[in-house]
Amino acid sequence: MDKHYKKEGKYSYFEAGEGTPIVILHGLMGGLSNFDAVAQYFPTKGYKVVIPDLPIYTQSILKTNVKSFAKYVKDFITFKGFDKVILLGNSLGGHIALYHTKLYPEKVAGLVITGSSGLYESAMGDSYPKRGDYEYIKKKAEDVFYDPKIATPELIDEVYATVNDRIKLIKTLTIAKSAIRHNMAKDLPKMTVETCIIWGKNDAVTPPNVAEEFDSLLPNSTLYWIDKCGHAAMMEHPQEFNKILEQWLVEKNL
């Protein structure tokens, strides 16, 4: 990914390929590398894949909320000179993509959400800030996936470091509250953009009924399931995820 990583102005982002831009929004604990498979595949299919680093832990606490992140994405899209984009978001990134689409529908040609927040927030549990407890954090990280082996030691270390950083922990909890405050149930029926919902059948963070609710509330959505799959389908079943997404893009002529 490194050779495609750019820093321009206040933005840092990955960019590869030429064609219709697919702008990818990562989640709270997720980095750009979570989308390696998407980033390698779609530039070979006539798309430009762009993954901005979201300022989840770097903005002031007043701007640490879903709405501010959505505005940041809009400013980034404008900065890049894109007319319309396909937005793809996982977890919190899905929520930001949805909120961006609500505020700036003219910028979004298509929307893809996977394991998205926005309707149901699995509170991280009252016991979430067990900051020093590595085994607890390891278990939490493994619970994100159907196959716990996907939670590599590097990934667990990263999550552990985040929750043991006091400022990051405060911002994580601020974002969790913001996600609950920015519930999208009333907005979704008015959002007519073509939407692809790809969900793990075994997602324990945003369970399958959340995907069904998104599908019933969004007027132009298609729901796809991936079996033996948790909260991050694009990491756990990358080939199947790419195949579903490509098929949907072709069907919708995007």
Coordinates of C-alpha atoms in Angstrom, one line a residue:
M1 CA 0.0 0.0 0.0
D2 CA 2.9 2.3 0.8
K3 CA 3.7 3.4 -2.8
H4 CA 0.1 4.4 -3.3
Y5 CA 0.0 6.4 -0.1
K6 CA -0.2 10.2 -0.5
K7 CA -0.1 13.2 1.8
E8 CA -1.6 16.4 0.3
G9 CA -2.6 19.4 2.5
K10 CA -4.4 18.1 5.5
Y11 CA -5.2 14.8 3.9
S12 CA -3.4 11.5 3.9
Y13 CA -4.9 8.8 1.7
F14 CA -4.3 5.7 -0.4
E15 CA -5.1 6.0 -4.1
A16 CA -4.8 3.5 -6.9
G17 CA -6.3 2.9 -10.4
E18 CA -8.2 5.1 -12.8
G19 CA -12.0 5.4 -13.4
T20 CA -15.1 5.9 -11.2
P21 CA -13.9 6.7 -7.7
I22 CA -14.7 4.2 -4.9
V23 CA -14.1 6.1 -1.6
I24 CA -13.6 3.8 1.3
L25 CA -14.3 4.8 4.9
H26 CA -12.7 2.7 7.6
G27 CA -14.1 2.0 11.1
L28 CA -13.1 3.0 14.6
M29 CA -10.4 0.5 15.2
G30 CA -9.9 -0.3 11.5
G31 CA -7.0 1.0 9.5
L32 CA -6.6 1.3 5.7
S33 CA -5.1 -2.2 5.5
N34 CA -8.5 -3.7 6.4
F35 CA -9.4 -3.0 2.8
D36 CA -6.2 -4.5 1.1
A37 CA -8.2 -7.0 -1.0
V38 CA -10.6 -4.3 -2.3
A39 CA -7.8 -1.9 -2.9
Q40 CA -5.9 -4.5 -5.0
Y41 CA -8.9 -5.8 -7.0
F42 CA -11.0 -2.9 -8.1
P43 CA -8.2 -0.8 -9.7
T44 CA -7.9 -3.7 -12.2
K45 CA -11.6 -3.4 -13.0
G46 CA -11.7 0.2 -14.1
Y47 CA -12.2 1.9 -10.7
K48 CA -10.1 4.4 -8.8
V49 CA -9.9 3.3 -5.2
V50 CA -9.3 6.0 -2.6
I51 CA -9.1 5.4 1.2
P52 CA -8.7 8.6 3.2
D53 CA -7.3 8.4 6.8
L54 CA -10.2 9.6 8.8
P55 CA -9.4 12.1 11.6
I56 CA -11.0 9.9 14.2
Y57 CA -8.4 10.6 16.9
T58 CA -6.9 13.8 15.7
Q59 CA -9.9 16.3 15.6
S60 CA -10.9 18.4 18.6
I61 CA -13.4 16.6 20.9
L62 CA -16.1 19.0 19.6
K63 CA -15.6 17.6 16.1
T64 CA -15.3 14.0 17.2
N65 CA -18.8 13.0 15.9
V66 CA -20.5 11.3 13.0
K67 CA -21.7 14.6 11.4
S68 CA -18.2 16.3 11.5
F69 CA -16.6 13.2 9.9
A70 CA -19.3 13.2 7.2
K71 CA -18.4 16.9 6.5
Y72 CA -14.7 15.9 6.4
V73 CA -15.4 13.3 3.7
K74 CA -17.4 15.8 1.7
D75 CA -14.4 18.3 1.9
F76 CA -12.1 15.5 0.8
I77 CA -14.2 14.6 -2.2
T78 CA -14.3 18.3 -3.2
F79 CA -10.5 18.6 -2.7
K80 CA -10.0 15.6 -5.0
G81 CA -12.3 17.2 -7.6
F82 CA -14.6 14.2 -7.8
D83 CA -18.0 14.8 -9.2
K84 CA -19.8 11.7 -7.8
V85 CA -18.3 8.8 -5.9
I86 CA -19.3 5.3 -4.8
L87 CA -19.0 5.3 -1.0
L88 CA -18.0 2.1 0.8
G89 CA -17.9 2.0 4.6
N90 CA -17.5 -0.7 7.3
S91 CA -18.8 -0.3 10.9
L92 CA -18.4 3.4 11.9
G93 CA -17.3 4.1 8.3
G94 CA -20.6 2.8 7.1
H95 CA -22.4 5.2 9.4
I96 CA -20.3 8.1 8.2
A97 CA -21.1 7.1 4.6
L98 CA -24.8 7.0 5.4
Y99 CA -24.7 10.4 7.1
H100 CA -22.7 11.9 4.3
T101 CA -25.3 10.6 1.8
K102 CA -28.1 12.1 3.8
L103 CA -26.3 15.5 3.8
Y104 CA -24.9 15.5 0.3
P105 CA -26.9 13.1 -1.9
E106 CA -25.7 14.8 -5.0
K107 CA -22.2 13.6 -4.4
V108 CA -23.0 9.9 -4.1
A109 CA -23.6 7.6 -7.1
G110 CA -23.8 4.5 -5.0
L111 CA -23.5 3.4 -1.4
V112 CA -22.0 0.2 0.0
I113 CA -22.3 -0.7 3.7
T114 CA -21.0 -3.7 5.6
G115 CA -21.3 -4.2 9.4
S116 CA -22.5 -0.6 9.6
S117 CA -23.6 1.3 12.7
G118 CA -26.4 3.8 12.3
L119 CA -29.4 1.8 13.5
Y120 CA -28.1 -0.3 16.4
E121 CA -25.1 0.3 18.5
S122 CA -23.8 -2.6 20.4
A123 CA -22.6 -0.6 23.4
M124 CA -19.0 -1.7 24.0
G125 CA -20.2 -3.0 27.3
D126 CA -20.0 -1.2 30.6
S127 CA -16.8 -3.0 31.3
Y128 CA -15.2 -1.8 28.0
P129 CA -12.4 0.3 29.5
K130 CA -10.6 -2.6 31.2
R131 CA -7.6 -0.8 30.0
G132 CA -4.8 -2.9 31.3
D133 CA -6.4 -6.3 30.7
Y134 CA -4.7 -7.7 27.5
E135 CA -6.7 -10.9 27.5
Y136 CA -10.0 -9.0 27.7
I137 CA -9.0 -6.9 24.7
K138 CA -7.8 -10.0 22.8
K139 CA -11.2 -11.6 23.4
K140 CA -13.1 -8.4 22.3
A141 CA -10.9 -8.2 19.1
E142 CA -11.5 -11.9 18.3
D143 CA -15.3 -11.5 18.8
V144 CA -15.3 -9.2 15.8
F145 CA -14.6 -12.1 13.5
Y146 CA -16.3 -15.5 12.9
D147 CA -12.7 -17.0 12.8
P148 CA -10.8 -15.6 15.8
K149 CA -7.5 -16.3 14.0
I150 CA -8.2 -13.2 11.8
A151 CA -7.5 -11.1 14.9
T152 CA -3.7 -11.3 14.5
P153 CA -1.3 -10.3 17.4
E154 CA -0.6 -7.1 15.5
L155 CA -4.3 -6.2 15.3
I156 CA -4.8 -7.0 19.0
D157 CA -1.7 -4.9 19.9
E158 CA -3.1 -2.0 18.0
V159 CA -6.5 -2.2 19.7
Y160 CA -4.8 -2.6 23.1
A161 CA -2.6 0.5 22.4
T162 CA -5.7 2.5 21.5
V163 CA -7.7 1.7 24.6
N164 CA -4.7 2.3 26.8
D165 CA -4.2 5.8 25.3
R166 CA -6.4 8.0 27.6
I167 CA -7.2 10.6 24.9
K168 CA -8.1 7.9 22.3
L169 CA -10.2 6.1 24.8
I170 CA -12.2 9.3 25.6
K171 CA -12.6 9.9 21.9
T172 CA -13.7 6.3 21.3
L173 CA -16.4 6.7 23.9
T174 CA -17.4 10.2 22.5
I175 CA -17.8 8.6 19.1
A176 CA -19.9 5.7 20.5
K177 CA -22.3 8.3 22.1
S178 CA -22.4 10.3 18.9
A179 CA -23.3 7.1 16.9
I180 CA -26.3 6.5 19.2
R181 CA -27.3 10.2 18.9
H182 CA -27.1 10.1 15.1
N183 CA -29.5 7.2 14.6
M184 CA -30.6 7.0 11.0
A185 CA -33.9 5.2 11.2
K186 CA -36.0 8.3 10.3
D187 CA -33.6 9.3 7.5
L188 CA -33.2 6.1 5.6
P189 CA -36.6 6.0 3.9
K190 CA -35.8 9.4 2.3
M191 CA -32.5 8.2 0.9
T192 CA -33.0 6.9 -2.6
V193 CA -29.4 6.2 -3.6
E194 CA -28.7 2.6 -4.8
T195 CA -27.3 0.8 -1.8
C196 CA -25.4 -2.5 -1.5
I197 CA -25.6 -4.1 1.9
I198 CA -23.0 -6.9 2.4
W199 CA -23.3 -8.6 5.8
G200 CA -21.7 -11.4 7.8
K201 CA -24.3 -13.9 8.8
N202 CA -22.4 -14.3 12.1
D203 CA -21.8 -10.7 12.9
A204 CA -21.9 -10.4 16.7
V205 CA -21.3 -6.6 16.8
T206 CA -24.1 -5.5 14.4
P207 CA -26.3 -8.7 14.2
P208 CA -28.0 -9.9 11.0
N209 CA -31.4 -8.3 12.0
V210 CA -29.6 -4.9 11.7
A211 CA -28.9 -5.6 8.0
E212 CA -32.5 -6.7 7.5
E213 CA -33.6 -3.4 9.0
F214 CA -31.3 -1.4 6.8
D215 CA -32.7 -3.3 3.8
S216 CA -36.3 -2.7 4.8
L217 CA -35.8 1.1 5.4
L218 CA -33.6 2.0 2.4
P219 CA -35.8 2.3 -0.7
N220 CA -33.2 1.1 -3.3
S221 CA -31.1 -1.5 -1.4
T222 CA -30.0 -5.0 -2.1
L223 CA -28.9 -7.3 0.7
Y224 CA -26.2 -9.9 0.3
W225 CA -25.1 -12.4 3.0
I226 CA -21.7 -14.0 3.6
D227 CA -21.8 -17.2 5.6
K228 CA -19.3 -18.0 8.4
C229 CA -18.5 -14.3 8.6
G230 CA -18.4 -11.7 11.4
H231 CA -18.3 -7.9 11.5
A232 CA -15.6 -7.3 8.8
A233 CA -16.6 -9.2 5.7
M234 CA -14.0 -7.6 3.5
M235 CA -11.2 -8.9 5.8
E236 CA -12.7 -12.3 6.5
H237 CA -13.9 -13.3 3.0
P238 CA -12.2 -10.9 0.7
Q239 CA -12.7 -12.8 -2.6
E240 CA -16.4 -13.3 -1.9
F241 CA -16.8 -9.7 -0.8
N242 CA -15.2 -8.4 -4.0
K243 CA -17.3 -10.8 -6.2
I244 CA -20.6 -9.6 -4.6
L245 CA -19.5 -5.9 -4.9
E246 CA -18.4 -6.2 -8.5
Q247 CA -21.6 -8.0 -9.5
W248 CA -23.7 -5.3 -7.8
L249 CA -21.7 -2.5 -9.5
V250 CA -22.2 -4.1 -12.9
E251 CA -26.0 -4.7 -12.3
K252 CA -26.5 -1.1 -11.3
N253 CA -24.2 0.2 -14.1
L254 CA -22.0 2.1 -11.6

